[in-house]
Coordinates of C-alpha atoms and ligand atoms in Angstrom, one line a residue:
M1 CA 30.3 102.1 71.9
S2 CA 31.8 102.9 68.7
N3 CA 30.5 106.0 67.0
R4 CA 29.3 103.4 64.3
R5 CA 26.8 101.9 66.5
V6 CA 25.6 104.8 67.9
A7 CA 24.8 106.1 64.3
R8 CA 23.1 102.9 63.4
I9 CA 20.7 103.1 66.5
L10 CA 20.0 107.1 65.4
R11 CA 19.7 105.8 61.7
E12 CA 17.0 103.1 62.9
V13 CA 15.0 105.7 64.7
A14 CA 14.8 107.7 61.8
E15 CA 13.7 105.3 59.8
L16 CA 10.8 103.8 62.3
L17 CA 9.8 107.3 62.6
E18 CA 9.6 107.5 59.0
L19 CA 7.2 104.7 58.8
E20 CA 4.8 106.2 61.1
D21 CA 4.8 110.0 58.7
V22 CA 6.2 111.9 61.3
A23 CA 7.4 114.9 59.7
F24 CA 11.2 116.8 60.8
K25 CA 12.3 114.3 63.1
P26 CA 13.6 111.4 60.7
R27 CA 15.9 114.0 59.3
A28 CA 17.2 115.7 62.3
Y29 CA 17.9 111.8 63.5
R30 CA 19.6 110.9 59.9
R31 CA 21.5 114.3 60.4
A32 CA 22.7 113.6 63.8
A33 CA 23.8 109.7 62.8
E34 CA 25.8 111.3 60.0
A35 CA 27.7 113.9 62.3
V36 CA 28.0 111.0 64.8
E37 CA 29.6 108.5 61.8
S38 CA 31.7 111.4 60.4
C39 CA 33.5 112.5 63.5
A40 CA 36.9 111.7 64.2
T41 CA 36.6 111.9 68.0
D42 CA 34.5 108.8 69.8
V43 CA 31.4 109.7 71.3
D44 CA 32.2 108.3 74.3
E45 CA 34.9 110.9 74.9
L46 CA 32.6 113.6 73.7
V47 CA 29.8 112.5 76.2
R48 CA 32.5 112.6 79.3
E49 CA 33.6 115.9 78.3
G50 CA 30.4 117.0 77.7
R51 CA 30.7 118.5 73.9
L52 CA 28.0 116.4 72.2
G53 CA 27.0 120.0 71.5
E54 CA 29.9 120.6 69.0
L55 CA 28.3 117.8 66.6
P56 CA 26.7 119.5 63.5
G57 CA 22.8 119.1 63.6
V58 CA 23.0 117.6 67.1
G59 CA 20.5 119.6 69.5
K60 CA 19.9 118.7 73.3
A61 CA 17.2 116.3 72.7
I62 CA 19.2 114.3 70.5
S63 CA 22.5 115.0 72.9
E64 CA 20.4 113.2 75.5
K65 CA 19.5 110.5 73.5
I66 CA 23.3 110.0 72.4
E67 CA 24.0 109.9 76.3
E68 CA 21.5 107.7 77.1
I69 CA 23.4 105.2 74.1
V70 CA 26.7 105.8 75.4
H71 CA 25.5 104.8 78.8
T72 CA 23.3 102.2 78.8
G73 CA 24.1 100.7 75.1
R74 CA 20.5 100.8 74.1
L75 CA 18.1 103.8 73.3
A76 CA 14.5 103.1 75.2
Y77 CA 13.0 105.1 72.3
H78 CA 14.6 102.7 70.0
D79 CA 13.1 99.6 71.9
E80 CA 9.6 101.3 72.1
L81 CA 9.6 102.3 68.1
R82 CA 11.0 98.4 67.1
K83 CA 8.1 97.0 69.1
K84 CA 6.1 97.9 65.8
L85 CA 8.5 96.2 63.5
P86 CA 11.1 93.8 65.0
V87 CA 13.4 93.2 62.1
D88 CA 17.1 94.2 61.6
L89 CA 16.2 97.3 59.7
Y90 CA 19.4 98.5 59.2
A91 CA 20.7 95.7 57.4
L92 CA 17.6 95.1 55.5
T93 CA 17.0 98.8 54.1
Q94 CA 21.1 98.5 53.2
V95 CA 19.3 96.6 50.0
E96 CA 18.5 98.4 46.9
G97 CA 14.7 98.1 46.2
I98 CA 13.9 97.8 50.4
G99 CA 12.9 100.7 52.1
V100 CA 11.1 100.5 55.6
R101 CA 8.3 100.5 54.4
T102 CA 8.7 97.3 52.0
A103 CA 10.8 96.1 54.9
K104 CA 7.5 96.1 56.7
R105 CA 5.7 94.2 54.1
L106 CA 7.9 91.9 53.9
Y107 CA 7.7 91.2 57.9
E108 CA 3.8 91.0 57.8
G109 CA 3.6 89.0 54.7
L110 CA 6.8 86.6 55.0
G111 CA 7.8 86.8 58.6
V112 CA 11.3 88.4 56.8
R113 CA 13.3 89.3 59.7
N114 CA 17.3 89.6 58.5
V115 CA 19.0 89.4 55.2
A116 CA 19.3 85.7 55.5
D117 CA 15.6 85.5 55.1
L118 CA 14.7 87.9 52.9
E119 CA 17.6 86.1 50.3
R120 CA 15.7 83.2 50.7
A121 CA 12.3 84.3 50.4
A122 CA 13.8 86.2 47.0
R123 CA 15.3 82.8 45.9
E124 CA 12.3 81.0 46.4
G125 CA 10.0 83.4 44.3
K126 CA 8.1 84.4 47.6
I127 CA 8.3 88.3 46.7
R128 CA 6.6 88.2 43.6
R129 CA 3.9 87.3 45.3
L130 CA 3.3 89.7 47.7
P131 CA 0.8 92.3 46.8
G132 CA 2.6 95.5 45.7
M133 CA 5.7 93.4 44.8
G134 CA 6.1 91.5 41.2
E135 CA 9.2 89.8 39.4
R136 CA 10.9 93.1 38.8
S137 CA 10.9 93.9 42.4
E138 CA 12.1 90.7 43.5
A139 CA 15.1 90.7 40.7
R140 CA 16.0 94.1 41.5
I141 CA 16.1 92.9 45.2
L142 CA 18.5 90.0 44.2
R143 CA 20.9 92.6 42.5
G144 CA 20.7 94.6 45.6
L145 CA 21.8 91.5 47.7
A146 CA 24.6 90.9 45.6
E147 CA 25.6 94.6 45.6
V148 CA 25.1 95.1 49.2
R149 CA 27.5 91.8 50.1
G150 CA 30.4 93.3 48.3
T151 CA 30.6 96.5 50.5
E152 CA 30.0 95.2 53.9
D153 CA 32.6 95.6 56.3
R154 CA 33.9 98.4 54.6
I155 CA 34.7 101.7 56.1
L156 CA 34.3 105.1 54.4
L157 CA 37.7 106.8 53.2
W158 CA 36.6 110.0 55.4
Y159 CA 36.8 107.9 58.5
A160 CA 39.4 105.7 57.6
L161 CA 41.7 108.4 56.5
N162 CA 41.3 110.5 59.5
T163 CA 41.7 107.3 61.8
A164 CA 44.9 106.7 60.0
R165 CA 46.3 110.2 60.3
A166 CA 45.5 110.3 64.0
L167 CA 47.6 107.2 64.8
C168 CA 50.0 108.2 62.8
R169 CA 50.7 111.5 64.9
K170 CA 50.3 109.6 67.7
L171 CA 52.8 106.9 66.7
E172 CA 55.4 109.4 65.3
D173 CA 55.0 111.1 69.1
T174 CA 56.4 108.0 70.5
G175 CA 59.9 109.1 68.9
L176 CA 60.4 105.2 67.7
F177 CA 59.6 105.8 64.0
T178 CA 62.2 107.4 61.6
R179 CA 59.6 107.2 58.9
L180 CA 55.6 106.1 58.8
A181 CA 53.0 106.3 56.2
Y182 CA 49.7 104.6 55.2
A183 CA 49.2 102.4 51.9
G184 CA 46.7 100.2 50.9
S185 CA 43.2 101.1 49.5
L186 CA 43.5 104.2 51.7
R187 CA 46.5 105.7 49.7
R188 CA 44.8 105.0 46.4
G189 CA 41.9 107.1 47.8
R190 CA 38.8 104.2 47.0
A191 CA 35.8 105.3 48.2
T192 CA 35.6 102.3 51.1
V193 CA 38.1 100.6 52.4
G194 CA 39.0 97.2 54.1
D195 CA 41.5 97.4 56.7
V196 CA 44.4 100.2 56.7
D197 CA 48.1 98.9 56.2
L198 CA 50.8 101.4 57.8
L199 CA 54.5 100.7 57.2
G200 CA 56.8 101.7 59.3
V201 CA 60.9 102.4 59.8
S202 CA 62.3 102.1 63.3
S203 CA 65.7 101.4 64.7
Q204 CA 63.8 99.7 67.4
P205 CA 61.5 97.5 65.7
E206 CA 59.9 95.7 68.7
Q207 CA 59.3 98.7 70.7
A208 CA 57.8 100.3 68.0
A209 CA 55.3 97.5 67.3
R210 CA 54.8 97.0 71.2
A211 CA 54.1 100.9 71.0
F212 CA 51.0 100.3 68.1
V213 CA 49.3 97.4 70.0
E214 CA 49.5 99.4 73.3
L215 CA 47.8 102.7 71.4
P216 CA 44.3 103.4 73.7
E217 CA 42.6 103.1 70.2
V218 CA 43.2 99.3 70.1
G219 CA 40.0 97.1 71.3
Q220 CA 41.9 93.7 70.2
V221 CA 45.1 92.6 69.0
L222 CA 44.8 90.2 66.0
A223 CA 48.5 89.2 65.4
R224 CA 51.9 90.2 66.9
G225 CA 55.1 89.3 65.5
G226 CA 58.6 91.0 66.0
K227 CA 58.3 93.1 62.8
R228 CA 54.2 93.2 62.5
A229 CA 51.5 93.9 64.4
S230 CA 47.5 93.9 63.6
V231 CA 44.7 95.0 65.7
R232 CA 41.0 96.0 65.8
L233 CA 40.5 99.3 67.2
S234 CA 37.8 99.4 69.6
E235 CA 35.6 100.9 66.9
G236 CA 35.7 98.0 64.4
L237 CA 38.4 98.9 61.7
Q238 CA 41.6 96.7 61.7
V239 CA 44.9 98.5 61.2
D240 CA 48.1 96.4 60.1
L241 CA 51.5 97.6 60.6
R242 CA 54.6 96.4 59.3
L243 CA 58.0 97.1 60.1
V244 CA 60.7 97.3 57.4
P245 CA 64.4 98.4 56.9
E246 CA 65.0 101.8 55.5
S247 CA 66.9 100.4 52.1
S248 CA 63.3 98.7 51.5
F249 CA 60.7 101.1 52.3
G250 CA 60.0 102.3 48.8
A251 CA 59.5 98.5 47.5
A252 CA 57.2 97.8 50.6
M253 CA 55.2 100.8 50.0
Q254 CA 55.0 100.0 46.1
Y255 CA 53.6 96.3 47.0
F256 CA 51.2 97.2 49.8
T257 CA 49.8 100.2 48.3
G258 CA 48.6 97.8 45.6
S259 CA 46.2 97.1 44.1
K260 CA 46.8 93.6 43.8
E261 CA 46.2 93.6 39.9
H262 CA 48.5 96.8 39.6
N263 CA 51.1 94.9 41.4
V264 CA 50.8 91.4 39.0
R265 CA 51.3 93.7 35.6
L266 CA 54.8 95.5 37.4
R267 CA 56.1 92.0 38.5
E268 CA 55.6 90.7 35.0
R269 CA 56.9 93.4 33.8
A270 CA 60.2 93.0 36.0
V271 CA 60.2 89.3 35.0
G272 CA 60.4 90.4 31.0
R273 CA 63.6 92.4 32.1
G274 CA 65.2 89.5 33.9
L275 CA 64.6 91.6 37.3
K276 CA 62.5 89.9 40.3
L277 CA 60.1 92.5 42.3
N278 CA 58.7 92.1 45.8
E279 CA 58.1 93.8 48.9
Y280 CA 61.8 93.8 49.7
G281 CA 63.2 95.7 46.3
L282 CA 63.7 95.2 43.2
F283 CA 66.4 92.7 42.2
D284 CA 69.0 91.6 39.1
E285 CA 70.0 88.1 38.4
T286 CA 72.7 88.2 40.8
G287 CA 70.5 89.3 43.8
A288 CA 71.6 92.5 44.0
A289 CA 69.2 95.4 44.9
V290 CA 68.6 98.0 41.7
A291 CA 66.1 99.9 43.6
G292 CA 64.1 99.7 46.9
S293 CA 64.5 102.6 49.2
D294 CA 62.2 104.6 47.2
E295 CA 59.1 104.1 45.2
E296 CA 60.6 106.3 42.3
G297 CA 63.5 104.3 42.1
I298 CA 61.0 100.9 41.0
Y299 CA 59.1 102.9 38.3
S300 CA 62.1 104.6 36.8
Q301 CA 64.2 101.2 36.8
L302 CA 61.5 99.7 35.0
G303 CA 61.2 102.2 32.1
L304 CA 58.4 103.8 33.6
L305 CA 56.9 107.1 34.8
Y306 CA 56.4 107.3 38.5
V307 CA 52.4 106.1 38.8
P308 CA 50.3 108.4 41.4
P309 CA 49.1 105.7 44.0
E310 CA 45.4 106.8 42.6
L311 CA 45.8 105.6 39.5
R312 CA 47.3 101.9 40.4
E313 CA 44.0 100.0 39.5
D314 CA 45.4 98.0 36.4
Q315 CA 43.2 100.4 33.9
G316 CA 45.8 101.2 31.3
E317 CA 48.1 103.1 34.0
I318 CA 51.3 100.9 33.0
Q319 CA 50.8 101.5 29.8
A320 CA 50.5 104.9 29.7
A321 CA 53.5 105.2 32.0
E322 CA 55.6 103.6 29.4
R323 CA 54.5 105.6 26.9
G324 CA 55.6 108.5 28.9
D325 CA 51.7 110.0 28.7
L326 CA 50.6 109.8 32.4
P327 CA 48.0 112.6 32.9
E328 CA 49.1 115.4 35.1
L329 CA 46.1 114.9 37.5
V330 CA 44.6 118.1 39.4
Q331 CA 45.5 118.7 42.9
T332 CA 43.7 119.9 45.8
R333 CA 45.7 123.1 45.3
D334 CA 44.3 123.5 42.1
I335 CA 40.9 124.4 43.6
L336 CA 40.2 127.9 43.9
G337 CA 36.2 127.7 44.8
D338 CA 33.5 125.3 46.5
L339 CA 30.6 125.4 44.1
H340 CA 28.2 123.1 46.6
L341 CA 27.8 124.8 49.7
H342 CA 24.4 125.1 52.1
T343 CA 23.5 127.3 54.5
N344 CA 20.7 128.1 57.2
W345 CA 18.7 129.3 55.0
S346 CA 17.7 125.8 54.0
D347 CA 19.3 123.0 56.2
G348 CA 22.7 123.9 56.6
E349 CA 24.0 125.0 59.9
V350 CA 25.8 128.1 59.1
T351 CA 25.4 131.7 57.8
M352 CA 26.4 132.8 54.7
E353 CA 28.9 134.8 56.1
E354 CA 30.0 132.0 58.3
I355 CA 30.7 130.0 55.9
A356 CA 32.1 132.7 53.3
R357 CA 35.1 133.2 56.0
A358 CA 35.4 129.5 56.9
A359 CA 36.0 129.1 52.4
R360 CA 37.9 131.8 52.8
Q361 CA 40.6 130.9 55.6
R362 CA 41.0 127.5 54.0
G363 CA 42.3 129.7 50.8
F364 CA 39.2 129.1 48.7
R365 CA 38.5 132.6 46.7
Y366 CA 35.3 132.2 46.1
I367 CA 32.3 129.7 46.8
A368 CA 29.0 129.6 45.7
I369 CA 25.6 129.0 47.8
T370 CA 23.6 126.6 47.0
D371 CA 20.6 125.8 49.2
H372 CA 17.8 123.3 48.5
F373 CA 15.1 124.9 46.8
L374 CA 11.8 124.0 48.7
F375 CA 10.6 121.0 47.3
S376 CA 8.4 119.5 50.2
E377 CA 7.9 120.6 53.7
T378 CA 10.1 118.2 55.2
V379 CA 13.3 119.0 53.0
G380 CA 13.3 122.7 54.3
G381 CA 14.8 124.4 51.5
V382 CA 14.7 128.1 50.1
T383 CA 11.5 129.7 48.6
A384 CA 11.7 132.0 45.6
D385 CA 11.2 134.8 48.1
D386 CA 14.1 133.7 50.3
L387 CA 16.3 133.6 46.9
R388 CA 15.5 137.2 45.9
R389 CA 16.6 138.1 49.3
Q390 CA 19.5 136.1 49.5
L391 CA 20.5 137.6 46.2
D392 CA 20.6 141.1 47.8
E393 CA 22.3 139.8 50.8
V394 CA 25.0 137.8 48.7
A395 CA 25.5 141.3 47.0
R396 CA 26.4 142.9 50.5
L397 CA 28.3 140.4 51.7
N398 CA 30.7 140.9 48.1
E399 CA 31.3 144.5 49.1
E400 CA 32.2 143.6 52.5
L401 CA 34.6 140.8 51.7
D402 CA 37.5 142.3 49.8
G403 CA 39.1 139.7 47.4
F404 CA 36.9 137.3 47.9
H405 CA 33.5 136.2 46.0
I406 CA 30.2 135.0 47.1
L407 CA 28.3 133.5 43.7
S408 CA 24.4 133.4 44.3
G409 CA 23.2 130.0 43.3
V410 CA 20.5 127.3 43.9
E411 CA 20.4 123.3 44.2
A412 CA 17.0 122.9 42.1
N413 CA 15.4 119.7 42.3
I414 CA 15.1 117.9 38.9
L415 CA 11.4 116.5 38.4
A416 CA 10.3 113.6 37.7
D417 CA 9.9 114.9 34.1
G418 CA 13.3 116.5 33.9
G419 CA 12.1 120.1 34.6
L420 CA 13.7 122.3 37.4
D421 CA 11.3 123.5 40.0
V422 CA 13.0 126.8 40.2
P423 CA 10.9 129.8 38.7
R424 CA 12.8 130.9 35.1
E425 CA 13.3 134.7 36.0
L426 CA 15.0 133.4 39.1
L427 CA 17.4 131.0 37.5
R428 CA 18.4 133.4 35.2
R429 CA 19.7 135.6 37.9
L430 CA 21.5 133.4 40.2
D431 CA 25.1 133.0 39.1
L432 CA 25.4 128.8 38.9
V433 CA 22.5 126.8 39.1
I434 CA 23.0 123.0 40.3
G435 CA 20.1 120.7 39.6
S436 CA 20.0 117.5 41.4
V437 CA 17.9 114.1 41.6
H438 CA 16.4 113.8 45.1
S439 CA 13.1 112.0 44.5
R440 CA 11.7 109.2 42.7
F441 CA 15.2 107.4 42.2
R442 CA 13.6 103.9 41.3
T443 CA 12.6 104.5 37.6
A444 CA 13.4 102.5 34.9
K445 CA 16.9 103.0 33.3
K446 CA 15.2 104.3 29.8
V447 CA 12.9 106.9 31.9
M448 CA 15.9 108.3 34.3
T449 CA 18.4 108.5 31.5
E450 CA 15.5 110.7 29.6
R451 CA 14.8 112.9 32.6
L452 CA 18.4 113.5 33.1
L453 CA 18.8 114.3 29.4
R454 CA 16.1 116.6 29.3
A455 CA 17.8 118.5 32.2
V456 CA 21.3 118.5 31.0
D457 CA 19.3 120.4 27.6
D458 CA 18.2 122.8 29.9
E459 CA 20.2 125.9 29.1
A460 CA 19.6 127.2 32.9
M461 CA 21.1 124.3 34.5
D462 CA 25.1 124.9 34.8
V463 CA 25.8 122.0 37.0
L464 CA 24.1 118.2 37.6
G465 CA 24.5 117.7 41.1
H466 CA 25.4 114.4 42.8
P467 CA 24.3 112.4 39.2
T468 CA 24.1 108.8 40.2
G469 CA 22.1 109.7 43.9
R470 CA 24.5 106.9 45.4
L471 CA 24.7 106.6 49.4
I472 CA 27.6 104.5 50.0
G473 CA 26.0 101.3 52.2
E474 CA 23.1 102.9 52.1
R475 CA 21.5 103.4 48.2
A476 CA 22.8 102.4 45.6
A477 CA 23.3 104.5 42.5
Y478 CA 20.3 104.8 40.1
E479 CA 20.5 103.7 36.6
A480 CA 20.9 105.6 33.6
D481 CA 22.7 105.5 30.2
W482 CA 26.0 107.3 31.8
D483 CA 27.5 107.6 28.3
E484 CA 24.9 109.3 26.7
V485 CA 23.9 112.0 29.4
F486 CA 27.8 112.6 29.7
S487 CA 27.9 113.2 25.6
R488 CA 25.0 115.2 26.2
A489 CA 26.3 117.3 29.1
A490 CA 29.5 117.5 26.9
K491 CA 27.6 118.9 23.8
T492 CA 25.6 121.1 26.0
G493 CA 28.6 122.7 28.0
T494 CA 26.7 121.2 31.3
A495 CA 29.5 120.4 34.2
L496 CA 29.1 117.2 36.3
E497 CA 29.7 117.3 39.8
I498 CA 31.9 115.1 42.0
N499 CA 30.4 115.7 45.3
A500 CA 33.0 115.2 47.8
N501 CA 30.5 114.0 50.4
P502 CA 32.0 111.0 52.2
Q503 CA 29.1 109.0 52.0
R504 CA 28.7 110.1 48.0
L505 CA 31.6 110.5 46.1
D506 CA 29.4 111.0 43.3
L507 CA 30.3 110.7 40.5
R508 CA 32.4 107.6 41.4
S509 CA 36.0 107.5 39.6
G510 CA 35.1 105.0 37.4
L511 CA 32.3 107.5 36.1
V512 CA 34.7 110.6 36.2
R513 CA 37.1 108.9 33.5
R514 CA 34.2 108.1 31.3
A515 CA 32.9 111.6 31.5
V516 CA 36.4 113.1 31.0
E517 CA 36.6 110.6 27.7
A518 CA 33.2 112.2 26.4
G519 CA 34.6 115.5 26.9
A520 CA 32.3 116.5 29.4
R521 CA 33.6 119.5 32.2
L522 CA 33.4 118.6 35.8
I523 CA 33.3 120.3 39.2
I524 CA 33.9 119.2 42.7
G525 CA 31.2 120.5 45.3
T526 CA 31.9 119.4 49.3
D527 CA 27.8 120.1 49.7
A528 CA 29.0 121.4 53.1
H529 CA 26.1 121.6 55.8
A530 CA 28.4 123.0 58.3
E531 CA 32.0 124.3 58.5
P532 CA 33.9 121.2 59.0
H533 CA 32.4 119.6 55.5
L534 CA 34.2 122.1 53.6
D535 CA 37.4 119.6 54.3
F536 CA 36.1 116.8 52.2
M537 CA 37.5 118.7 49.2
E538 CA 40.0 116.5 49.3
L539 CA 38.1 113.5 49.0
G540 CA 36.3 115.1 45.8
V541 CA 39.6 115.8 44.4
V542 CA 41.2 111.9 44.7
T543 CA 38.0 111.3 43.4
A544 CA 38.7 113.1 40.4
R545 CA 42.2 111.5 40.4
R546 CA 41.3 108.5 40.4
G547 CA 39.2 108.8 37.1
W548 CA 42.0 110.5 35.5
A549 CA 40.7 114.0 35.7
Q550 CA 43.4 117.2 35.1
A551 CA 42.9 120.8 36.3
K552 CA 41.7 121.7 32.7
H553 CA 38.8 119.2 33.2
V554 CA 37.3 121.0 36.5
L555 CA 36.0 124.2 36.2
N556 CA 36.4 124.9 39.9
T557 CA 40.3 125.4 39.0
L558 CA 39.3 128.3 37.5
S559 CA 39.4 132.3 38.4
V560 CA 35.9 133.1 39.0
E561 CA 35.8 135.5 35.9
G562 CA 37.3 132.4 34.5
L563 CA 34.7 130.2 36.1
L564 CA 31.6 132.4 35.2
A565 CA 32.7 132.4 31.3
A566 CA 33.0 128.8 31.4
R567 CA 30.0 127.6 32.9
K568 CA 27.0 126.8 30.6
R569 CA 25.4 130.1 30.6
G570 CA 28.8 132.0 30.1
R571 CA 29.4 130.3 27.0
S572 CA 26.4 131.6 25.0
Ligands
LIG1 P1 40.9 96.9 51.0 O1 42.2 96.5 52.3 O2 40.3 95.7 51.1 O3 40.3 98.3 51.0 O4 42.1 96.8 50.0 P2 43.8 96.9 49.9 O5 44.2 97.3 48.7 O6 44.3 97.6 50.9 O7 44.1 95.2 50.4 P3 45.2 94.7 51.3 O8 44.7 95.8 52.4 O9 44.6 93.5 51.5 O10 46.3 95.0 50.7 C1 47.0 96.0 50.6 C2 48.1 95.3 49.4 O11 48.9 94.8 49.5 C3 46.9 95.8 48.4 O12 46.6 96.3 47.5 C4 48.2 94.7 47.5 C5 49.2 93.7 48.4 N1 49.1 92.6 48.4 C6 48.5 92.2 49.4 N2 48.2 90.8 49.3 C7 48.9 90.6 48.0 C8 48.6 89.4 46.8 O13 48.4 88.4 47.3 N3 49.5 89.8 46.0 C9 50.0 90.9 45.6 N4 50.7 91.2 44.1 N5 49.9 91.9 46.5 C10 49.1 91.7 47.5
LIG2 CA1 43.9 97.9 53.1
LIG3 CA1 45.4 94.7 54.9
LIG4 ZN1 21.5 116.8 46.8

């Protein structure tokens, strides 16, 4: 039983419970689903070793449910709930514009059971005739269908990264590889990857390929040759391994890192210089290799600065490398603090002290505690009174934690009219105020833009949190005029968050670049609800790099004093 399948059942339970207006429970199931999905260890193994309790957010009741799924392949509770709505809820609710309630309406009104039914109904213009729906909802569903088609079967970067790293460690332990690395979209840091591309050098390529296909994680061998093998892991991810000669390792890394578009440009450039570039090396007219063992040699022989993998998308990086002005991209070690954290004061797992110590242990110098402000009963956020007490607790902890600083903060909700829901007096007392949209995602672009602009104009809001609201594979970004929002953010000194949660990575890289070009500043926050989530920082940094961001664009590369001075309220 793969983690993804277990997560899928749990998520569906959450959705079905929501349909019945059950409070609290849906959220618990949703969080358990997330924990299972982002866990690098197989649930089977956790069940066998009785370690399910280690998953953040998984208590006794849900543990038992997970065990039932692992042992029987299904969940009686889930089957029971499904009787009321016998449709492929998971696939349907991946489509933007379709929540559980809409799915129910579509089933009852049109007999829609799956995505194919949905597409047919939408194309035949039947959806607009349902009560409560209209031409606009139908158009949105058609757009949503197109979007889902583009992301199906892709895996979250965090999950692929952990899996690839674990496989590489195991393969290195065999002693059969002198070099081993991952390439492809994984190395470029795309938010989702289609498959994992491994490259290795071995003096015993046959044995090395055999060791690979015989890994216990492998569910199915898709292809097998002397120097390459392609497998599907039991949990679904496809992994390719290619064995190349040492003298071609750099050329192979360059080629298989891609992107395809970047490679096409590079090859054209080689041809223009009378050279030939392929996955074996860079060759002159006589067929002699001028580069191949390392990537740097290839770029330099083509008259280019070395292009970091994250930029290789044919978005102007080759021209910049030619001019010699590639940006000095921000790095994980530049980040001195995490500015988006939740504790058990709201829906997090840990106390303030625990998360502070964990952050310090990871080398951070400061954090901001930004619990959710109470919004609705189901969200379980902090009240104004809690925040006042939390301020005292922060002050007390800061006395104790020598050389480490906790900033007081909150994640306020941006209301439908763009106002914040936290009392003014408190906003002024807190060190850092993040404002995020957590409700009413589906409004017209113009309305959402106005709402965001009003929030950005608020003198008390330092940061716009997870600006587009996307949840990869679950909910599309809401629409807004981003260039207008970014230029207003630049003007008012409001920072834009790159939320490093694997399912968000929001701002996404394309928007990061536009934000930086508009002159806006960024922060990177993990949105951690448990200690291991602090490690998501790496993903936020990769996303920033893909958006051409430098350390100077990211406020949490500053010292705590620098940060306080640079944040919106510090400037006035
Ligand atoms: P993915 O797996 O869909 O997330 O994306 P990639 O970029 O990892 O693509 P993949 O796995 O199909 O191939 C890995 C790299 O190999 C790709 O980024 C560039 C290179 N490559 C693959 N096929 C071609 C091709 O037909 N032409 C060129 N120039 N490069 C290719
Ligand atoms: Ca790939
Ligand atoms: Ca591949
Ligand atoms: Zn949030």
